[in-house]
PDB file of C-alpha atoms in Angstrom:
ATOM      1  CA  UNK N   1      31.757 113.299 103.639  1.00 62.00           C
ATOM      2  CA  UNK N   2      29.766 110.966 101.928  1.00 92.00           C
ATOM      3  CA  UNK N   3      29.227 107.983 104.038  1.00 95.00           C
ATOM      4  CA  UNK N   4      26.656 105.886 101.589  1.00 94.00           C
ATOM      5  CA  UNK N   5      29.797 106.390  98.979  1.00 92.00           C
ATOM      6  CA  UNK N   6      32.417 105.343 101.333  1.00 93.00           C
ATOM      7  CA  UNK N   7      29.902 102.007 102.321  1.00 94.00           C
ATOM      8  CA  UNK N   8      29.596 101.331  98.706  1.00 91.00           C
ATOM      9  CA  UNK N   9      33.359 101.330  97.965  1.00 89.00           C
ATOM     10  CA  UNK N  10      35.057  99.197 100.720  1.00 88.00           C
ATOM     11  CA  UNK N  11      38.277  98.210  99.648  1.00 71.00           C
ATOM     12  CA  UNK N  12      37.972  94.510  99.471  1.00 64.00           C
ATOM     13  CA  UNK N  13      39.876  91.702  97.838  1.00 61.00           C
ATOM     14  CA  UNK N  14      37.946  90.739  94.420  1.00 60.00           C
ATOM     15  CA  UNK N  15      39.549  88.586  91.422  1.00 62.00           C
ATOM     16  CA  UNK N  16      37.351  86.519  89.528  1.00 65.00           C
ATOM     17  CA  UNK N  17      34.122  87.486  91.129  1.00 71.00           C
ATOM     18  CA  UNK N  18      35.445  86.067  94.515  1.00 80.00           C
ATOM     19  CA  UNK N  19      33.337  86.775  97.635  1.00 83.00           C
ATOM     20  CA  UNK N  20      35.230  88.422 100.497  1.00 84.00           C
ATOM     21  CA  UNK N  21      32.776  89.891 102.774  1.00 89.00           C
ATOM     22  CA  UNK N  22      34.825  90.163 105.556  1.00 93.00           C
ATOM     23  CA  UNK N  23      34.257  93.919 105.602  1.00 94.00           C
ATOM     24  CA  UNK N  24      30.674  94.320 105.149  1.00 95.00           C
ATOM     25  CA  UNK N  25      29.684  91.663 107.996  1.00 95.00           C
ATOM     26  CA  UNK N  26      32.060  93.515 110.256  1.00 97.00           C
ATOM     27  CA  UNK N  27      30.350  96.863 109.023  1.00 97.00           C
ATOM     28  CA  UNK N  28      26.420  95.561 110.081  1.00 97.00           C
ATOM     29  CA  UNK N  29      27.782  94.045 112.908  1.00 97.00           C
ATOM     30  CA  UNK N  30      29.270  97.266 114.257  1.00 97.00           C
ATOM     31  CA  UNK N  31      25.895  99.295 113.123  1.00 97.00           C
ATOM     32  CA  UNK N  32      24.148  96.477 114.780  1.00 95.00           C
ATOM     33  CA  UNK N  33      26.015  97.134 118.041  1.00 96.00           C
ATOM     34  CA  UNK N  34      25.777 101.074 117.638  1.00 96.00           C
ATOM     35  CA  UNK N  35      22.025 100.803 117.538  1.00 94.00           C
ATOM     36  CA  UNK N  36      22.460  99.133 120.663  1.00 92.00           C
ATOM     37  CA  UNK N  37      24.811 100.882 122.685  1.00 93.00           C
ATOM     38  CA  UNK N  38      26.548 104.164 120.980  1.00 93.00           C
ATOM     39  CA  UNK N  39      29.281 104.616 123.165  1.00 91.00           C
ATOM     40  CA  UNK N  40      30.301 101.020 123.539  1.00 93.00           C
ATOM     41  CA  UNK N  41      33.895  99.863 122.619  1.00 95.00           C
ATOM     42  CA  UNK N  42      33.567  95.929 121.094  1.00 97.00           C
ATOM     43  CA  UNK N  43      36.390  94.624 122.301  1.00 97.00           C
ATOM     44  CA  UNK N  44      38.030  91.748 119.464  1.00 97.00           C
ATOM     45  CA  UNK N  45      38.331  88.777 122.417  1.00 96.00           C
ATOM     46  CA  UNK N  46      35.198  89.406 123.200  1.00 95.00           C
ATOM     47  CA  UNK N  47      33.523  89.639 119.904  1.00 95.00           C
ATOM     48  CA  UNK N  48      35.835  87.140 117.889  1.00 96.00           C
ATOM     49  CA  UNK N  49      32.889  83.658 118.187  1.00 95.00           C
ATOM     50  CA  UNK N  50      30.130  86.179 117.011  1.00 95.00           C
ATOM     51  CA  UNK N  51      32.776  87.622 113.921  1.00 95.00           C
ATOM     52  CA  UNK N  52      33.480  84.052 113.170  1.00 94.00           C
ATOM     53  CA  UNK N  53      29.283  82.741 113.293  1.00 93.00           C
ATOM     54  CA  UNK N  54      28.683  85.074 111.077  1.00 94.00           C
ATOM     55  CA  UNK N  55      31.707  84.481 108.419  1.00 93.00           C
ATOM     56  CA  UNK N  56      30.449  81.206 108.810  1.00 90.00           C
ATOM     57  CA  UNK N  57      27.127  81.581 107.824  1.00 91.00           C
ATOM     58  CA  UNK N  58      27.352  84.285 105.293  1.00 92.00           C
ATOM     59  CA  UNK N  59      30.284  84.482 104.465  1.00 88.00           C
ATOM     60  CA  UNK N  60      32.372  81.743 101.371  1.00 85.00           C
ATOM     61  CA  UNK N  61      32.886  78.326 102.118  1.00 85.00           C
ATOM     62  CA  UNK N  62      36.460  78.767 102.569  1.00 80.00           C
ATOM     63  CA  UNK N  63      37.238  79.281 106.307  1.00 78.00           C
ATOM     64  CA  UNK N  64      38.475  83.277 107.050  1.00 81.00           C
ATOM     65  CA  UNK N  65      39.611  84.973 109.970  1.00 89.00           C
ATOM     66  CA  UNK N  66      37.674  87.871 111.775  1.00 93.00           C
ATOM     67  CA  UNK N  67      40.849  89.301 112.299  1.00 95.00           C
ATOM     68  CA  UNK N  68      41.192  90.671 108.514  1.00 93.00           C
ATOM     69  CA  UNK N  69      38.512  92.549 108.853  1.00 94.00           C
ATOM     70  CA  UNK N  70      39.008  94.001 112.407  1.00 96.00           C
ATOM     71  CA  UNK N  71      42.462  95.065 111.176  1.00 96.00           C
ATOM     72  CA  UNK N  72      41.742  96.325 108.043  1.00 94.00           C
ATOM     73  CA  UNK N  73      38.762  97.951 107.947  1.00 95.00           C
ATOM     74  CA  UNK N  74      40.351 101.422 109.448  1.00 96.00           C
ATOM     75  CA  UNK N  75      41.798 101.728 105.965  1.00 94.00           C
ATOM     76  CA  UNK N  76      38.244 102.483 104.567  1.00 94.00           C
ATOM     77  CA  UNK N  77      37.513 105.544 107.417  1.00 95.00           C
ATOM     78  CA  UNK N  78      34.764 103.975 108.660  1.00 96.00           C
ATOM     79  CA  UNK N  79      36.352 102.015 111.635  1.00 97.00           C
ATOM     80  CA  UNK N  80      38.826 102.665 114.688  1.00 97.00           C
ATOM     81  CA  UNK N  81      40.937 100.437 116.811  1.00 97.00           C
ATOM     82  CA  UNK N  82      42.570 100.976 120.053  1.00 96.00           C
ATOM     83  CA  UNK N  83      44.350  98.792 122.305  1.00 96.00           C
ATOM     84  CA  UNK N  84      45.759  99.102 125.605  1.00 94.00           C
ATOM     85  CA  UNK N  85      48.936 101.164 124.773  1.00 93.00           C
ATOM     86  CA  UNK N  86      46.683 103.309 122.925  1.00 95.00           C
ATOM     87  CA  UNK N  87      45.275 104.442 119.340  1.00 95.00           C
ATOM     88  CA  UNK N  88      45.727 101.747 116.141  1.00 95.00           C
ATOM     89  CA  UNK N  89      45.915  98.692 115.374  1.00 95.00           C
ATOM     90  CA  UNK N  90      48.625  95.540 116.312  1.00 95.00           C
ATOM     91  CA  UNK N  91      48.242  94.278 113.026  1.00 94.00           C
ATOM     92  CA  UNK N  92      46.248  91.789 111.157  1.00 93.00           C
ATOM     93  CA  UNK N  93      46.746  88.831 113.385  1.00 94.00           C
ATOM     94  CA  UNK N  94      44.876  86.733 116.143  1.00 95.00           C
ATOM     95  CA  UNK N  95      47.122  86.934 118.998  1.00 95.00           C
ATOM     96  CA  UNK N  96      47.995  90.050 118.325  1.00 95.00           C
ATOM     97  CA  UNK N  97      44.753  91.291 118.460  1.00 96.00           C
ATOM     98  CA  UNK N  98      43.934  89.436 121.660  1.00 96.00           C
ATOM     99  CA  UNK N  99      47.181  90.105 123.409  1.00 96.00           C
ATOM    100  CA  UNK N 100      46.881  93.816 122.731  1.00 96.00           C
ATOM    101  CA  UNK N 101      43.391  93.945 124.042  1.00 96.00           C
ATOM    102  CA  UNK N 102      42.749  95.405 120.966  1.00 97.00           C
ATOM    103  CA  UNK N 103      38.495  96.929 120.787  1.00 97.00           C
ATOM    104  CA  UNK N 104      37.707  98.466 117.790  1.00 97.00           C
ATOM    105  CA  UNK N 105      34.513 101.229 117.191  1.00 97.00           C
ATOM    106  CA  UNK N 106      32.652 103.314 113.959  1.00 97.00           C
ATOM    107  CA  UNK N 107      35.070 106.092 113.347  1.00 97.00           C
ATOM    108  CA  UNK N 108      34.218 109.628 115.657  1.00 97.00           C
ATOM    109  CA  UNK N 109      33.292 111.208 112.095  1.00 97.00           C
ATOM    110  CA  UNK N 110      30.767 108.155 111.617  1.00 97.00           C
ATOM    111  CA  UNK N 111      29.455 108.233 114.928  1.00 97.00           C
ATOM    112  CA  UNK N 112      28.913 111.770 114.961  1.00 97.00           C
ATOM    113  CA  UNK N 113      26.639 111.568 111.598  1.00 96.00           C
ATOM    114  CA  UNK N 114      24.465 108.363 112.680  1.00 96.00           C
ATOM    115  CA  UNK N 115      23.923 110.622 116.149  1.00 96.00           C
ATOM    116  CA  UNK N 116      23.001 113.860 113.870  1.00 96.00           C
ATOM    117  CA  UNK N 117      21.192 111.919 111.437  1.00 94.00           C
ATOM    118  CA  UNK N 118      19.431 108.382 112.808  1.00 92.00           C
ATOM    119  CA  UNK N 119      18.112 107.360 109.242  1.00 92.00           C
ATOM    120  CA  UNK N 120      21.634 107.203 107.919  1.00 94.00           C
ATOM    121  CA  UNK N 121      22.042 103.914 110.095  1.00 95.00           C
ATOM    122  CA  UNK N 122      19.309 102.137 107.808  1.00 93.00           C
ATOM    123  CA  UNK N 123      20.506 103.681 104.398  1.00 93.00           C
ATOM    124  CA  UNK N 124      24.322 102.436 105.323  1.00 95.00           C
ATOM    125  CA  UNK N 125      22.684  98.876 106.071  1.00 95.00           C
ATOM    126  CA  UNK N 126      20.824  98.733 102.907  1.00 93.00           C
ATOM    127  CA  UNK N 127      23.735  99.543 101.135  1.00 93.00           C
ATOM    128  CA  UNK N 128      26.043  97.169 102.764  1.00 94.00           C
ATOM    129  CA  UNK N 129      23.043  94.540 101.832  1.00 93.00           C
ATOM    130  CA  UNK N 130      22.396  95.385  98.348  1.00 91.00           C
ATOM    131  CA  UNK N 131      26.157  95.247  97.068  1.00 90.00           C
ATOM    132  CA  UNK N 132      27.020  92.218  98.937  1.00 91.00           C
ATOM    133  CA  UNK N 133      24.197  89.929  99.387  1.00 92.00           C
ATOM    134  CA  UNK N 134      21.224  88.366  97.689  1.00 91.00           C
ATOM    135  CA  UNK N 135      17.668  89.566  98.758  1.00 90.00           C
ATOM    136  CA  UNK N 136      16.941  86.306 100.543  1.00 90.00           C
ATOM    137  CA  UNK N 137      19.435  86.501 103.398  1.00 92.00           C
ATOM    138  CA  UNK N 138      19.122  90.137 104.030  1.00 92.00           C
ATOM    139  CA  UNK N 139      16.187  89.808 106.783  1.00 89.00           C
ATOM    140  CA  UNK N 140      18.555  86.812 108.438  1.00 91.00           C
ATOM    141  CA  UNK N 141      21.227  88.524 108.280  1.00 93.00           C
ATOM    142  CA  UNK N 142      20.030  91.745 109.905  1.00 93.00           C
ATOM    143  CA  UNK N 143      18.288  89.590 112.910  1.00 92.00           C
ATOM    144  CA  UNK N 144      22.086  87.459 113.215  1.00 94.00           C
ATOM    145  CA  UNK N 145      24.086  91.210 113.416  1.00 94.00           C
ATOM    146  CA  UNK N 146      21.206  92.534 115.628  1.00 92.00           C
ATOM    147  CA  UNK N 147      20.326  95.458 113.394  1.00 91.00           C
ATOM    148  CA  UNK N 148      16.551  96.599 113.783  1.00 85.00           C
ATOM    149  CA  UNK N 149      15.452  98.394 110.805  1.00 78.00           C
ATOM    150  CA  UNK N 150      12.240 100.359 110.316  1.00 70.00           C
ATOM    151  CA  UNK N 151       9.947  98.859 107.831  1.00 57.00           C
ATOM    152  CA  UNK N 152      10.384 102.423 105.429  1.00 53.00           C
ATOM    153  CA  UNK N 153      14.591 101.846 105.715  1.00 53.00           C
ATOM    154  CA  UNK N 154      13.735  97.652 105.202  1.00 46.00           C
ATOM    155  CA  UNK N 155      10.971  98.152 101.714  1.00 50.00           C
ATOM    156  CA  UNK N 156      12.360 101.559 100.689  1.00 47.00           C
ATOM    157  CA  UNK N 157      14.403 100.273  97.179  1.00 43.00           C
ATOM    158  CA  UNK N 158      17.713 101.699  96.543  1.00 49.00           C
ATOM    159  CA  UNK N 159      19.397 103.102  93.670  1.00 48.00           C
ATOM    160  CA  UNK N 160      21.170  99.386  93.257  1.00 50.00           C
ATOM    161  CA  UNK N 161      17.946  97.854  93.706  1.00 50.00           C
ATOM    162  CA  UNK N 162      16.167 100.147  91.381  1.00 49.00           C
ATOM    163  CA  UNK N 163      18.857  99.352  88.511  1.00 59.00           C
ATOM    164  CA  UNK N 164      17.798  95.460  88.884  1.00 65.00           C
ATOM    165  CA  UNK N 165      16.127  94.258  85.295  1.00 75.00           C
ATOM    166  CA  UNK N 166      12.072  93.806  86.587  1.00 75.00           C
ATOM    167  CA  UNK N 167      11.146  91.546  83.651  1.00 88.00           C
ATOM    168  CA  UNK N 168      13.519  88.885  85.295  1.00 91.00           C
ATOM    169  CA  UNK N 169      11.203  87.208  87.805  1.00 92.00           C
ATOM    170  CA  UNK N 170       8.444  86.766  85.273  1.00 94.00           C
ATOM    171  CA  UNK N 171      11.072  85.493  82.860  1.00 96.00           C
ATOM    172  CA  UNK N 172      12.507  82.991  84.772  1.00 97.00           C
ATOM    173  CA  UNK N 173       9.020  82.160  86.297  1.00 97.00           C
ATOM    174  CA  UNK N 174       7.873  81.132  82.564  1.00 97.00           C
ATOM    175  CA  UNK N 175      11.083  79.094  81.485  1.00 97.00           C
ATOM    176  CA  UNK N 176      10.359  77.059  84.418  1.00 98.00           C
ATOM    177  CA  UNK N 177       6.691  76.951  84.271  1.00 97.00           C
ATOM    178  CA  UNK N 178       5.822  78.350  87.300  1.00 97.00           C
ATOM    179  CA  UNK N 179       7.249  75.003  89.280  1.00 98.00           C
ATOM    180  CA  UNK N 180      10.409  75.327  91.999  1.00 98.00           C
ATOM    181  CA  UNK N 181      13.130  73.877  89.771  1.00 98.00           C
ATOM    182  CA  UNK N 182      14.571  71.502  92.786  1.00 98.00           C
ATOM    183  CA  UNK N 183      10.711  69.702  94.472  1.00 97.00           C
ATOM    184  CA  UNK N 184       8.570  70.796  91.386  1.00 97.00           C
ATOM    185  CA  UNK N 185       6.300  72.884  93.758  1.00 97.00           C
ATOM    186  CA  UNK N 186       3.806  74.950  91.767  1.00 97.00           C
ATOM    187  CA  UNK N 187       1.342  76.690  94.361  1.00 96.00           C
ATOM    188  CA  UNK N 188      -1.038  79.491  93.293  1.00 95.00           C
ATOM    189  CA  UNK N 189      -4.037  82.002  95.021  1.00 95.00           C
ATOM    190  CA  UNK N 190      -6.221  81.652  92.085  1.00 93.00           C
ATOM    191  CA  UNK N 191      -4.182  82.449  88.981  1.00 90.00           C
ATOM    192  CA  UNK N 192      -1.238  83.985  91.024  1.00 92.00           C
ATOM    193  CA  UNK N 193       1.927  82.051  92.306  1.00 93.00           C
ATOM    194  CA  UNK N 194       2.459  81.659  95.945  1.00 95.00           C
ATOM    195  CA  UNK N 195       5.785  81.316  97.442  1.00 95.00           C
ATOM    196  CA  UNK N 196       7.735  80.812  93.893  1.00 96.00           C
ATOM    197  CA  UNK N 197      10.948  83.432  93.488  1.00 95.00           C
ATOM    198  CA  UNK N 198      13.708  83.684  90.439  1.00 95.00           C
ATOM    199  CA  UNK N 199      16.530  83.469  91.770  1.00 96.00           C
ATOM    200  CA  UNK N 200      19.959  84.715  90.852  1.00 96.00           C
ATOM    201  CA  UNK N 201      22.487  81.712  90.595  1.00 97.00           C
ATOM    202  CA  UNK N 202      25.445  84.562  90.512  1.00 96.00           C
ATOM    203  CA  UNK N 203      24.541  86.444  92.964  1.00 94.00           C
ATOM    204  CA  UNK N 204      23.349  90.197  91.305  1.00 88.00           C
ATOM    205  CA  UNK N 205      26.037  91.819  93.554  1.00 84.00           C
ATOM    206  CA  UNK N 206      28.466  89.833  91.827  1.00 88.00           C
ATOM    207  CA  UNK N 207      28.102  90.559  88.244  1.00 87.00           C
ATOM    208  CA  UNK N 208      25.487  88.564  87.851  1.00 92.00           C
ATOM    209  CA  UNK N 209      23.164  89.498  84.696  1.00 93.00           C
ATOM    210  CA  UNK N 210      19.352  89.761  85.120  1.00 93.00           C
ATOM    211  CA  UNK N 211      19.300  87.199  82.052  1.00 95.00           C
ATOM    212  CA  UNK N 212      17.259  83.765  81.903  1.00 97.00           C
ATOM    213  CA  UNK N 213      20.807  81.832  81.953  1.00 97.00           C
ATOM    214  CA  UNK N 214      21.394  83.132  85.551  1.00 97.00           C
ATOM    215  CA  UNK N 215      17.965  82.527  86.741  1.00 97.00           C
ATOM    216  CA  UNK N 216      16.311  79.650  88.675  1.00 97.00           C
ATOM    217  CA  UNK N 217      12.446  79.341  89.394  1.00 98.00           C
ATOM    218  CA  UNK N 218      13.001  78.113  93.108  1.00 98.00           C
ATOM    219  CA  UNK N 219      10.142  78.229  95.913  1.00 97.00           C
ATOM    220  CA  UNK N 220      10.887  79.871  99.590  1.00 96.00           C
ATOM    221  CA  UNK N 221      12.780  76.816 100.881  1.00 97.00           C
ATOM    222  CA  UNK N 222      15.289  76.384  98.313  1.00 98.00           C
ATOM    223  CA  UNK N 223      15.918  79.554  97.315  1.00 97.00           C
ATOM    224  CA  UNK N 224      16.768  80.301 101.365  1.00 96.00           C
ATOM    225  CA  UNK N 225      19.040  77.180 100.734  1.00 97.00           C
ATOM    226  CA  UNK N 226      20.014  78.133  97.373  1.00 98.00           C
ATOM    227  CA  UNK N 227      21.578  81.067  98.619  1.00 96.00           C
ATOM    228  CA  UNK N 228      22.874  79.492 101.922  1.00 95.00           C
ATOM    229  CA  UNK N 229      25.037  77.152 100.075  1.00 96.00           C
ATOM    230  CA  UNK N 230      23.173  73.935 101.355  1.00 97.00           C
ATOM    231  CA  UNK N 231      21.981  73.473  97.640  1.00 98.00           C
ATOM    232  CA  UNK N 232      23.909  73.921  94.214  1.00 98.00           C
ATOM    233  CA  UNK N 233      23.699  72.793  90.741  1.00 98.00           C
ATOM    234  CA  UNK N 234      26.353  70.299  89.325  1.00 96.00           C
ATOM    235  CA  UNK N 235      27.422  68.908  86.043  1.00 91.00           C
ATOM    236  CA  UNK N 236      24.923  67.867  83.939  1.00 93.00           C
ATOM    237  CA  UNK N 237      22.077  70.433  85.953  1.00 96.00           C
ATOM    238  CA  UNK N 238      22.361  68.067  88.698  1.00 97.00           C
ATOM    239  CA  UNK N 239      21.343  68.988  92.066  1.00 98.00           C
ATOM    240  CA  UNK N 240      23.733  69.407  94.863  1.00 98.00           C
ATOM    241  CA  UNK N 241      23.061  68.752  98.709  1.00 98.00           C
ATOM    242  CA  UNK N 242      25.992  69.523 100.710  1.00 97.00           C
ATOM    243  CA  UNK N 243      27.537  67.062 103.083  1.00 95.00           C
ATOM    244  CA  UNK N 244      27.446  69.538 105.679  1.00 94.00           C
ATOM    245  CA  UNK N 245      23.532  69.779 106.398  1.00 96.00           C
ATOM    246  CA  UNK N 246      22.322  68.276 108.878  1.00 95.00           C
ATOM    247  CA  UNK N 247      18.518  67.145 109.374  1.00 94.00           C
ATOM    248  CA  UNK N 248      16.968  64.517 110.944  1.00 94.00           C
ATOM    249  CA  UNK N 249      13.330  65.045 110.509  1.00 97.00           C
ATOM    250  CA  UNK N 250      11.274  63.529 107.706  1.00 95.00           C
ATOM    251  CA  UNK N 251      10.790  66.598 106.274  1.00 96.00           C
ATOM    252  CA  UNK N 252      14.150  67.423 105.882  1.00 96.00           C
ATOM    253  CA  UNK N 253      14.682  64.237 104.467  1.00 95.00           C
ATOM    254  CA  UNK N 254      12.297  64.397 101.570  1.00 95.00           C
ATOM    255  CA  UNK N 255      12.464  68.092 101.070  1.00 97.00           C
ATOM    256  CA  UNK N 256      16.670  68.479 101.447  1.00 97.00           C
ATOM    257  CA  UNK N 257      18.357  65.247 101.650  1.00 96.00           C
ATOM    258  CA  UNK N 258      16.663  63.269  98.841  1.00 96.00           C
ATOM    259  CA  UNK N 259      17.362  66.164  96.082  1.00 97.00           C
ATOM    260  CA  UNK N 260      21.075  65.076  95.791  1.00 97.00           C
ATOM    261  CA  UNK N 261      21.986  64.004  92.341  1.00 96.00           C
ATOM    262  CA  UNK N 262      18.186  64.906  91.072  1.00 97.00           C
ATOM    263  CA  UNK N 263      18.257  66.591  87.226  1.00 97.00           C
ATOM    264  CA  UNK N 264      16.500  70.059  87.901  1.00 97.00           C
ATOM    265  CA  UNK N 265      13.155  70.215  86.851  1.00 97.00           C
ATOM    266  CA  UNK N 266      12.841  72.371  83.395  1.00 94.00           C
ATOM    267  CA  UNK N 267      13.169  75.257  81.892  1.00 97.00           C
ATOM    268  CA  UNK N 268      10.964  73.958  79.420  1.00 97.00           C
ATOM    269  CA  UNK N 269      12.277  73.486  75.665  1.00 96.00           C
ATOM    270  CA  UNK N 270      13.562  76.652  73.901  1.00 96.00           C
ATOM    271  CA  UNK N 271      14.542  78.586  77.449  1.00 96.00           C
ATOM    272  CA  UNK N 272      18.272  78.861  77.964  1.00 96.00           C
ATOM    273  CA  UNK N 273      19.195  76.591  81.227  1.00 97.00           C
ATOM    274  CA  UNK N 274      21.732  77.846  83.924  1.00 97.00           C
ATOM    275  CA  UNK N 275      25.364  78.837  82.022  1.00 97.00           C
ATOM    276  CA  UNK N 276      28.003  76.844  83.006  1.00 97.00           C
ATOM    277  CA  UNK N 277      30.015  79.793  84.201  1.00 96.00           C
ATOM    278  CA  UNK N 278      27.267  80.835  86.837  1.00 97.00           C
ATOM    279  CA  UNK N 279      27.187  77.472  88.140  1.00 97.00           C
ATOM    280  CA  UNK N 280      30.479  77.217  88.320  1.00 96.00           C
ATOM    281  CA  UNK N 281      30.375  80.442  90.447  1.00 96.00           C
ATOM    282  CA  UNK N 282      27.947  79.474  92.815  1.00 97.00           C
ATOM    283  CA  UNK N 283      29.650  75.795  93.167  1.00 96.00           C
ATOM    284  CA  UNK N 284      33.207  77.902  94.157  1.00 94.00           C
ATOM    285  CA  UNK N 285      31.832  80.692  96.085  1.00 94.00           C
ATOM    286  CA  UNK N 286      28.612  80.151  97.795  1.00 95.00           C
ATOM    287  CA  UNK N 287      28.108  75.577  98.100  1.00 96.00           C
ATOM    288  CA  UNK N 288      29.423  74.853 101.251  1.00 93.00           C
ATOM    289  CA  UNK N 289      31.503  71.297 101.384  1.00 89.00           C
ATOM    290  CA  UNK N 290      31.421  68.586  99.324  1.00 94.00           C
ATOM    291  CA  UNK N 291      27.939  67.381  97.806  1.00 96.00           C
ATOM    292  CA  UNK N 292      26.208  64.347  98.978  1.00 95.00           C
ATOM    293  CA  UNK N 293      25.900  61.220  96.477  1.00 92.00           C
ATOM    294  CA  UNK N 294      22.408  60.242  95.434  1.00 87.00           C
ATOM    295  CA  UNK N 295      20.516  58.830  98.186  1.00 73.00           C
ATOM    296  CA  UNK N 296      19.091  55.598  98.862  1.00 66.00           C
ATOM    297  CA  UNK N 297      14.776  55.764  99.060  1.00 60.00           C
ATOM    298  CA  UNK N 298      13.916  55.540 102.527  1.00 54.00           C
ATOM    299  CA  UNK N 299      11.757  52.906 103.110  1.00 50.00           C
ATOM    300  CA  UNK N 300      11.642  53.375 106.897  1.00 46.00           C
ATOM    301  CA  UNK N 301      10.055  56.330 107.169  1.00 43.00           C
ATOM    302  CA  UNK N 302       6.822  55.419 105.268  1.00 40.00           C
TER     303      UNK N 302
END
């Protein structure tokens, strides 16, 4: 049984390059738990706020239930659920799950392999990561689902990784100039950029092409954000700060707040900017609330 094949191909619901990642966050969260404790049963009333923290924070701006996932992940033979009366699943809903005392495990087949075969634990996470999330979120992500990989399982590049285009970055990095495309930061070691990364407006595990139009120059900071859905990119390249951060420092003032309703910086002239389609992608599936208007210059602080 090939497990890697079975991670790669979880049944989930997809139209239009929507992002349901009910499935995979469920998946790392019950690998996470596994690594700590093989034998334990995680129990959905007891694990439903840490389902929903991470659908939050990962997961698309809509609001979801953890309950889709706990219910419907046995479909894929990778998961198990039991409840008091005994083997299987209530159904898909909330009460019913908590009612039922419904706890849900790996499969005995799945279990059995990751006790047989430890390193199969790291290549099932870096799957999960690869086809589901961007790059930038995968060390967050395993930290928030508790998963400690080795370094070798965390750097070694997968076949999905592998099949990225690795002309992008320097691409994207040159139609912007070498400056962060949201606060113009440009910092180099001598003649080599610090801290500047292309990102991938459509996220690569959604379709979307290693190609200039799909790129943005971004430094550490925003590209976190980018991918976060704190930032986006509006109508006429416009930047987008959504309503729902929250910072009260100066820093994330001038570094967050104040980019609302700021033009991108760049590309320069003859580089394609972002498509409308992949902005319109990562305005439905990744921004998270509405976008802030254009704020006022804060004279206070100075």
């Amino acid at each position: 049984m090939d497990w890697l094949e079975r991670a790669a191909k979880l049944r989930q619901w997809n139209r239009n390059g929507t992002r349901a990642p009910h499935k995979p966050l469920l998946f790392l969260y019950a690998l996470g738990r596994f690594q700590q404790d093989a034998d334990g049963e995680l129990r959905y009333s007891a694990v439903e706020e840490d389902l929903k923290q991470l659908l939050a924070e990962f997961g698309p701006p809509n609001k979801t239930s953890p309950a889709y996932p706990f219910h419907h992940l046995v479909s894929d033979g990778v998961w198990e659920v039991r409840t008091d009366h005994g083997p299987g699943s209530p159904g898909s809903g909330v009460r019913e799950l908590r009612a039922a005392g419904a706890g849900g495990r790996l499969a005995p087949e799945l279990r059995t392999a990751l006790r047989r075969e430890p390193s199969l634990l790291g290549r099932l996470a870096r799957v999960l990561l690869d086809l589901n999330f961007p790059p930038s979120l995968h060390g967050e992500l395993c930290e928030a689902v508790g998963l400690g990989l080795e370094p070798a399982e965390t750097e070694q590049l997968s076949a999905v990784r592998q099949s990225r285009d690795p002309r992008m970055r320097e691409r994207v990095l040159t139609a912007y100039e070498y400056r962060c495309a949201f606060c113009g930061y440009d910092g180099r070691i001598g003649a080599v950029p610090v801290g500047l990364e292309a990102a991938h407006v459509r996220w690569w595990a959604f379709d979307g092409p290693d190609d200039v139009d799909n790129g943005l120059c971004l430094c550490s900071l925003h590209h976190r954000l980018f991918d976060k859905g704190v930032l986006g990119i509006g109508k006429s390249h416009r930047i987008l700060v959504s309503q729902g951060f929250v910072g009260h420092s100066r820093a994330a003032r001038e570094y967050v707040v104040a980019l609302a309703d700021r033009p991108l910086i760049g590309p320069q002239p003859g580089a394609d900017p972002v498509a409308q389609a992949h902005r319109t992608w990562h305005t439905s599936q990744v921004f998270h609330g509405s976008p802030r208007p254009a704020s006022a210059p804060d004279r206070g602080s100075r």
